XYZ file of C-alpha atoms in Angstrom:
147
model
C 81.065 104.628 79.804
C 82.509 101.489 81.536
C 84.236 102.479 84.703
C 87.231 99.836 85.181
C 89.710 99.788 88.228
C 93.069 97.422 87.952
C 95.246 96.748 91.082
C 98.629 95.668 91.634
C 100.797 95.203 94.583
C 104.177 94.246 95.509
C 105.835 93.521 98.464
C 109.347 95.349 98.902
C 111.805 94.905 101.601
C 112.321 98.948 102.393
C 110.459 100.778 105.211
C 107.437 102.713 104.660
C 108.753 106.240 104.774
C 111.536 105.673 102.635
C 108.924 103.883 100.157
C 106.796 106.920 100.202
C 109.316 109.647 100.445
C 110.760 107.889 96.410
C 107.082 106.822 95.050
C 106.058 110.804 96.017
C 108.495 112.210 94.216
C 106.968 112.306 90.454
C 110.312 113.627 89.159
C 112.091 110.143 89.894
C 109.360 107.739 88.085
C 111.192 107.890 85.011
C 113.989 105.602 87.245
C 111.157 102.749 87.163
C 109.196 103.268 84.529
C 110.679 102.529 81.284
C 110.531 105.380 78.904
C 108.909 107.833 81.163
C 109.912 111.448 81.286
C 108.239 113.694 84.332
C 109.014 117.040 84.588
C 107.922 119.585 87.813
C 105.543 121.915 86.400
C 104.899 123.860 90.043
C 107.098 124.732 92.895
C 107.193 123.706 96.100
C 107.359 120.507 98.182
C 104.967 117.936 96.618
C 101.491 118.368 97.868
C 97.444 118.579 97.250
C 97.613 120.662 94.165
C 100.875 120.033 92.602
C 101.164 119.360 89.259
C 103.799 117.757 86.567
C 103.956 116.922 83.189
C 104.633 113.448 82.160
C 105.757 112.267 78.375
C 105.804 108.329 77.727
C 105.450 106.103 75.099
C 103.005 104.129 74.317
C 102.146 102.015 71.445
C 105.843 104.023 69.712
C 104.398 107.166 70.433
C 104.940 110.012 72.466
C 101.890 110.779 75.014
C 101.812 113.602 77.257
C 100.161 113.676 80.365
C 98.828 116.609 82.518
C 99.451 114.869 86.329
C 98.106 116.707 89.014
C 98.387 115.372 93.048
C 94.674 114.959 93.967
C 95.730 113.536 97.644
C 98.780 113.409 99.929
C 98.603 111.745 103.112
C 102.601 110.728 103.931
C 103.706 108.161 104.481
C 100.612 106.184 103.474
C 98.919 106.969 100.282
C 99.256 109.985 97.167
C 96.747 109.978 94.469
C 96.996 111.574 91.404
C 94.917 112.339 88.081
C 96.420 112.456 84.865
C 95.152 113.913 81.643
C 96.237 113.238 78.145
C 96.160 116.210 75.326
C 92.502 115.201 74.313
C 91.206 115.407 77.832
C 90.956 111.916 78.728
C 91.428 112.035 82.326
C 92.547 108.710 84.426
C 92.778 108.118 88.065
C 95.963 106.696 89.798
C 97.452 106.538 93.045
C 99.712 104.479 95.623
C 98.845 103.126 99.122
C 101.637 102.184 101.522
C 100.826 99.701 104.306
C 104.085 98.931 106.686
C 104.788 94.365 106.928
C 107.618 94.362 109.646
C 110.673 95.104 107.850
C 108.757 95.603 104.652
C 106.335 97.617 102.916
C 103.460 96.359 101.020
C 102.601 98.873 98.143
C 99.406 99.060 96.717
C 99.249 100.335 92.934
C 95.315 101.475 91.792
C 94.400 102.807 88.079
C 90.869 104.062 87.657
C 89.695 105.056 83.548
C 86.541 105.393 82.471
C 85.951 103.822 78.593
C 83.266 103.410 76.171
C 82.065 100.150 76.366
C 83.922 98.703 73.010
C 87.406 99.952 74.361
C 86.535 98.470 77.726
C 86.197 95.177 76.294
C 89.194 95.321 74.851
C 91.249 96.548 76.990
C 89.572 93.369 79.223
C 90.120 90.967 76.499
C 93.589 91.972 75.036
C 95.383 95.490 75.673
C 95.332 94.301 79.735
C 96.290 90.997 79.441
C 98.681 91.318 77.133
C 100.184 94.999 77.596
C 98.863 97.086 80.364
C 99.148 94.870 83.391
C 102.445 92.965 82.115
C 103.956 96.783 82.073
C 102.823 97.285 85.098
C 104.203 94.517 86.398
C 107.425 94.879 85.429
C 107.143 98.838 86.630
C 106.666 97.380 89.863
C 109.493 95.398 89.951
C 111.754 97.918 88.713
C 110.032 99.911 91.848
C 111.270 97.615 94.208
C 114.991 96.410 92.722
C 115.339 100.690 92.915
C 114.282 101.036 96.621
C 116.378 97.163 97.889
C 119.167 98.067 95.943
């Protein structure tokens, strides 16, 4: 397996608690994320342990995602791992660093592919989908939390 690790950031104009408090609540990433559906699976404040379920599409079709909060350290950082209905597990989380009157947000994906996939996902899927998605995700992010 080829372990690759993508990272994004954005600068947005909104202070770090208020950042973390909307980023750590899973429930409201459908807001940003274009054709995202996340639904509370336990109870409870978010924390270490809690887990959702997320349905987006991808590629026209429906994937569902097991998320489950692997670390929670307000207002700086959550983590999470997500798991698709075949078991393929990928890594994900947010870091929040405070910039005066803004907050820089770090974005980090972590997957682990065979080495064919990883190539392309390199050479095409990235390029072309994954990070221009993200991108925009981002934005949306931030046009939410100045508006």
């Amino acid at each position: 397996m080829t372990h690759l690790v993508f990272n994004y950031e954005i600068s947005i104009n909104a202070d770090q608690q208020k950042v973390f408090d909307y980023v750590s609540d899973f429930t409201k990433h459908g807001e940003w994320t274009d054709g995202l559906r996340m639904e509370a699976v336990s109870d409870g404040p978010v924390a270490v342990g809690s887990e959702y379920k997320s349905i987006g599409k991808q590629m026209g079709k429906d994937i569902q995602n097991d998320v489950k909060i692997t670390a929670y350290n307000a207002p700086s950082r959550i983590s999470f791992l997500a798991t698709d209905a075949k078991g393929f597990p990928f890594h994900g989380g947010i870091t929040l660093e405070p910039q005066g009157d803004h907050t820089l947000l770090k974005r980090h994906v972590e997957v682990d592919l065979n080495p064919v996939m990883a190539i392309m996902f390199k050479a095409l899927i990235g390029p072309l989908v994954a990070h221009p998605s993200m991108n925009k995700t981002l934005r949306n992010l931030k046009a939410q939390l100045e508006s």
